[in-house]
Coordinates of C-alpha atoms and ligand atoms in Angstrom, one line a residue:
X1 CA 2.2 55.8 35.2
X2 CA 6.2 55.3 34.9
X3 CA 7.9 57.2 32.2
X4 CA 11.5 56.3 30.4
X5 CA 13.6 58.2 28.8
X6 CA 17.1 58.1 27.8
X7 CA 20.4 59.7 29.7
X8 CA 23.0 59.5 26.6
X9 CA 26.3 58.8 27.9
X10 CA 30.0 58.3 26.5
X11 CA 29.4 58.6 22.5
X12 CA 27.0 56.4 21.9
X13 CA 25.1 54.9 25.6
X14 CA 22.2 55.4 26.8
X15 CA 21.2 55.0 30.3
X16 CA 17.5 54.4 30.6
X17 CA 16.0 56.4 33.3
X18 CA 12.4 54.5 34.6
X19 CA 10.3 57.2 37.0
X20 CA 7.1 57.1 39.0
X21 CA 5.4 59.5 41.2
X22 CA 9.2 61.2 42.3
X23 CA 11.0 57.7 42.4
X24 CA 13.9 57.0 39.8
X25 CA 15.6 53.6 38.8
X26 CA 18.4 53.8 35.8
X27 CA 19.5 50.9 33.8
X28 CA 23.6 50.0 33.4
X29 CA 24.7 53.9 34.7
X30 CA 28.0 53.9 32.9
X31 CA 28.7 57.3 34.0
X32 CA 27.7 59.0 37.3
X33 CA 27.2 62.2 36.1
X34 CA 24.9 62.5 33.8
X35 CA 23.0 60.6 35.7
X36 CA 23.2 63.2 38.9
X37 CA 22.2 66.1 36.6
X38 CA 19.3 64.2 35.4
X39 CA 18.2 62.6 38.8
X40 CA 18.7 66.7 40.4
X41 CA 17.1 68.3 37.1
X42 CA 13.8 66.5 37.9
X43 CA 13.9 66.2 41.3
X44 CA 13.6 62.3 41.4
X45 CA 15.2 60.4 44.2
X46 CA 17.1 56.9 43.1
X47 CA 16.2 54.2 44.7
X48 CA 17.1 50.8 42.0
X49 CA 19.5 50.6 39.9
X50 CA 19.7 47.7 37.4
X51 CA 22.6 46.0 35.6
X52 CA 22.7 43.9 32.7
X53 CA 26.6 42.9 32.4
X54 CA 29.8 43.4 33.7
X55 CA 31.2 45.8 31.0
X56 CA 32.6 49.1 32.7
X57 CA 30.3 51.5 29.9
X58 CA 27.2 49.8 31.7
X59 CA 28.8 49.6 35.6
X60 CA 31.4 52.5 35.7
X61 CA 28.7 55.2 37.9
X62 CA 27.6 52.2 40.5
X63 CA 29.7 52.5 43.2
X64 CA 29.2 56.6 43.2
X65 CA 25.4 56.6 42.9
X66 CA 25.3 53.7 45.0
X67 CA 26.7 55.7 47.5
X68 CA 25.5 59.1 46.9
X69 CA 21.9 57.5 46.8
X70 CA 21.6 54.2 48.6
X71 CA 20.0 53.1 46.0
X72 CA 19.5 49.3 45.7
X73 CA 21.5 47.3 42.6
X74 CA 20.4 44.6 41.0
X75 CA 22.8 42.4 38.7
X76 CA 23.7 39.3 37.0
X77 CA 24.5 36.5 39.6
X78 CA 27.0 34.8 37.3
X79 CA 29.3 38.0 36.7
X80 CA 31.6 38.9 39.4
X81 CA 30.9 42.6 39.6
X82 CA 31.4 44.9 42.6
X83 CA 28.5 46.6 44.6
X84 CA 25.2 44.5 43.7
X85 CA 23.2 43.6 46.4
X86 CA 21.2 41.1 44.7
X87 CA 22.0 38.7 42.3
X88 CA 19.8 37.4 39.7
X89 CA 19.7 35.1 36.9
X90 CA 16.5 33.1 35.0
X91 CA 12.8 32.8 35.8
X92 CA 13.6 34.8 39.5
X93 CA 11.1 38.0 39.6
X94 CA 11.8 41.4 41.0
X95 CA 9.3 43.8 42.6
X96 CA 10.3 47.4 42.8
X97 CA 7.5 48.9 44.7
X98 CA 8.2 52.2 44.6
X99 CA 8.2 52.1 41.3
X100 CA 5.2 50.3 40.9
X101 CA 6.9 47.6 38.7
X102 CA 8.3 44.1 38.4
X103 CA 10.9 42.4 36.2
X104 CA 10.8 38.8 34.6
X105 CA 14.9 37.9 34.8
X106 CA 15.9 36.4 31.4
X107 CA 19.4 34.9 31.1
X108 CA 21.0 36.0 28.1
X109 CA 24.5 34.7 27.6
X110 CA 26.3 35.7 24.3
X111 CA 27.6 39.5 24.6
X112 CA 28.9 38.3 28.2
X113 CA 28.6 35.4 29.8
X114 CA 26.1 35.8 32.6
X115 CA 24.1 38.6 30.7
X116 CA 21.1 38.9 31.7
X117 CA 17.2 41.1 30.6
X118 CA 14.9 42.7 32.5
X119 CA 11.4 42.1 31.2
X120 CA 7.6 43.3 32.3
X121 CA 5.2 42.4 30.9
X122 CA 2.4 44.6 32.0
X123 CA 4.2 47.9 33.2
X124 CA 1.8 51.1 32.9
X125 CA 3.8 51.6 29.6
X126 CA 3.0 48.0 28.2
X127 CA 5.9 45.1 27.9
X128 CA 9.0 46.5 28.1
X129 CA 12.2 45.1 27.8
X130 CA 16.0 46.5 29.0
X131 CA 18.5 44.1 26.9
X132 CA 21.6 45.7 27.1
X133 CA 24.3 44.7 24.5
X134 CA 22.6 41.4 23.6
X135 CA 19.8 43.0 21.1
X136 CA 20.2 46.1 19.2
X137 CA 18.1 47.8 16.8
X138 CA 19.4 46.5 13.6
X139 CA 21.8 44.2 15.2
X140 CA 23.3 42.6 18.0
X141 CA 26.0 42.4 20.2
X142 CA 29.6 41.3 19.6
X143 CA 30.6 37.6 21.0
X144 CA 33.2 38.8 23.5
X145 CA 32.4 35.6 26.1
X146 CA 29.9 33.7 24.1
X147 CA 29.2 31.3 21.4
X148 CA 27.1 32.0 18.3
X149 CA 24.8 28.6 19.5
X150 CA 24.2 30.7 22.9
X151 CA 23.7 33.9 21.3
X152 CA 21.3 32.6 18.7
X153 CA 19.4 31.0 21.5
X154 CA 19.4 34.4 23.8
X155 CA 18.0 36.5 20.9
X156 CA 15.3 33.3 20.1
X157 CA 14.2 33.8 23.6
X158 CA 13.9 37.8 23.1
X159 CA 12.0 37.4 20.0
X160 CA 9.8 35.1 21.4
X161 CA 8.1 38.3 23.9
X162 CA 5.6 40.1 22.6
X163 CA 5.4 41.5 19.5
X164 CA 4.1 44.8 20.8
X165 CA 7.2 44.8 23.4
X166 CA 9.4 47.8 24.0
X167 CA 13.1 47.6 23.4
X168 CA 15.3 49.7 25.2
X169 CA 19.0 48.9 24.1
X170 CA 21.8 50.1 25.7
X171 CA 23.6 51.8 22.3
X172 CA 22.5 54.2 19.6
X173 CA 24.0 52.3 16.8
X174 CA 20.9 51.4 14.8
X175 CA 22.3 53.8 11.9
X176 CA 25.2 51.4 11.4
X177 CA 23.7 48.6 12.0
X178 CA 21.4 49.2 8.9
X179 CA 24.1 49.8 6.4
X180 CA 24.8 45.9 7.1
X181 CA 21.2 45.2 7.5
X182 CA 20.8 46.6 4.0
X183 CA 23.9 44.7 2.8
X184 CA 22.3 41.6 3.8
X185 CA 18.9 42.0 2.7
X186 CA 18.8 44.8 0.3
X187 CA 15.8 44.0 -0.9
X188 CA 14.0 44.0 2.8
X189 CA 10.8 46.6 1.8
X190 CA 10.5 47.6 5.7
X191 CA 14.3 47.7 6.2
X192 CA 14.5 50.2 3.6
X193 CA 11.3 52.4 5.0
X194 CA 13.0 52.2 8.6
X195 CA 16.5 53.6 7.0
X196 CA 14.8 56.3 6.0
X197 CA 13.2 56.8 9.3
X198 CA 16.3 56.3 11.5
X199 CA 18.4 58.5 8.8
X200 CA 15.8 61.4 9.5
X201 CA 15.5 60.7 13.2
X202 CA 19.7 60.9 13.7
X203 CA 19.5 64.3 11.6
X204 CA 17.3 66.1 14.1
X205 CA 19.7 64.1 16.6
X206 CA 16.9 62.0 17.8
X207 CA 17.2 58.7 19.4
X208 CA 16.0 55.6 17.5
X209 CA 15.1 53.6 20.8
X210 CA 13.2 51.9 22.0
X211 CA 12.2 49.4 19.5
X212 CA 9.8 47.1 19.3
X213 CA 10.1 43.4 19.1
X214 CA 7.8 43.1 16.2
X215 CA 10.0 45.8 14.5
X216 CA 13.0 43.6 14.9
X217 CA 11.8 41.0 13.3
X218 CA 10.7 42.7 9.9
X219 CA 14.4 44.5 10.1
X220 CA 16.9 43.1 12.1
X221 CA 18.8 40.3 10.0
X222 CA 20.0 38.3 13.6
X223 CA 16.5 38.0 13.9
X224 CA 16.0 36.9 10.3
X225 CA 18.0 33.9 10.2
X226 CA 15.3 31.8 9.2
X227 CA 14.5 33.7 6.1
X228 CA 15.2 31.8 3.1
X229 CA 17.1 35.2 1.7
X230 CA 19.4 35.1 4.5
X231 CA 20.4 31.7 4.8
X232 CA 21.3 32.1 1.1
X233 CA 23.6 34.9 1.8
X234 CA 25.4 32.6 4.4
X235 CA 25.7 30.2 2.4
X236 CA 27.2 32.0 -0.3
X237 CA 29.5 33.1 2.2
X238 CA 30.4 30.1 4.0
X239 CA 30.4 28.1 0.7
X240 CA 28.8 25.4 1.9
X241 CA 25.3 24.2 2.1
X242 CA 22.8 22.9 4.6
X243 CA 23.6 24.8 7.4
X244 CA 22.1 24.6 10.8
X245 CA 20.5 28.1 12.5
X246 CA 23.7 28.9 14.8
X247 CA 26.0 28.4 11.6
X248 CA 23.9 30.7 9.5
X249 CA 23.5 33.3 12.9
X250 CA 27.4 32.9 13.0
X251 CA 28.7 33.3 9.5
X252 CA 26.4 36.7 9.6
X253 CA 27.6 38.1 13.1
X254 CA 31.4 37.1 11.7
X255 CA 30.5 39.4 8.4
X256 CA 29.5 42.1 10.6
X257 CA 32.9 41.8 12.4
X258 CA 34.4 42.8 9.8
X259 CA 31.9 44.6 8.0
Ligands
LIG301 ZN1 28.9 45.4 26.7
LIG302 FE1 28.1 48.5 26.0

């Protein structure tokens, strides 16, 4: 039975920490150090570690635990980054036997542009999903390489996995997120219960994550743009009318820019 749990990192990172019988994998090690007090405080031995994107918050502790560990790194295949033996990118599968678990790879440009998800389905835990900064709870990440039209299609594809899925995002910034949740849908019944909830879980300094996919997309208004209640708030916005799903997706992610 694996077991994941997060290593916070920076001020608001998690790294996700996957074990199994002694065996440890983490998920876009920012920081080497937390992640050597964790690995020595349980007496787990590294041996994967997975990367999502290039950014230095998710790849800054690879080389050293790399190193320290010989720990195999998986990555992105369209990002140049240092130390990762083996590139991946869409519809290729990864077995980590030690582990007792395999990843789908889902390309997911937007955030970056050779971002990438690791998804399994049928892990001891049930589907389970690392996303990185492409879906967070509440939100989504910033367009720093992508276009709305390939952002709106990554987070289609992440919605599309089961609702029962397990999100494990690489940021703790769900309570922020919600204010502009709330802002666009104020009247969201299960966005307002789940405020309440993260409100009370960030008091007791508790972690939101993970998510679920079917959470997501009662709450998360990226995942919403369908909704008749949102496209109207775009279109107020935009003031103009008829607009396709990445126009409506991108007049709400440039609100939250500057929200
Ligand atoms: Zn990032
Ligand atoms: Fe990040």
């Amino acid at each position: 039975m694996i077991a994941i749990s997060p290593i916070p990192a920076f001020n608001d990172n998690y790294i996700w920490l996957i074990e199994n019988n002694g065996f440890a994998a983490v998920v876009d090690p920012g920081d080497p150090s937390p992640v050597i007090q964790a690995l020595e405080q349980n007496g787990l031995q590294l041996t994967t570690i997975l990367i999502t994107h290039h950014h230095a918050d998710h790849t800054g502790g690879l080389a050293a635990l790399k190193q320290r560990y010989s720990a195999k790194v998986y990555g992105p295949a369209r990002e140049s980054i240092k130390n990762i033996d083996i590139p991946l990118s869409q519809g290729q599968n990864i077995q980590l036997e030690d582990l007792g678990l395999s990843f789908k790879i889902l390309d997911i440009p937007g955030h970056t542009a050779g971002h990438i998800a690791f998804f399994c389905e049928n892990s001891s835990a049930g589907p389970i999903l690392f996303c990185g900064d492409t879906l967070f709870s509440g939100g989504c990440g910033r367009l720093f390489e992508g276009t709305p039209t390939q952002m709106w299609d990554s987070l289609q594809k992440l919605s599309e996995l089961p609702i029962s899925t397990k999100v494990y995002c690489a940021h703790e910034y769900t309570s922020s997120n919600l204010q502009f949740a709330l802002a666009v849908e104020p009247n969201n019944a299960d966005l307002v219960k789940y405020s309440l909830k993260v409100q009370q879980l960030r008091q007791a300094s508790q972690p939101t994550l993970p998510s679920t996919i079917g959470l997501e997309l009662k709450i998360n208004p990226f995942l919403r743009i369908r909704e008749s209640n949102v496209i109207d708030v775009a279109e107020n916005r935009s003031g103009e009318r008829e607009l396709s799903e990445s126009e409506v997706f991108a007049s709400i992610r440039s609100w939250k820019d500057s929200f």
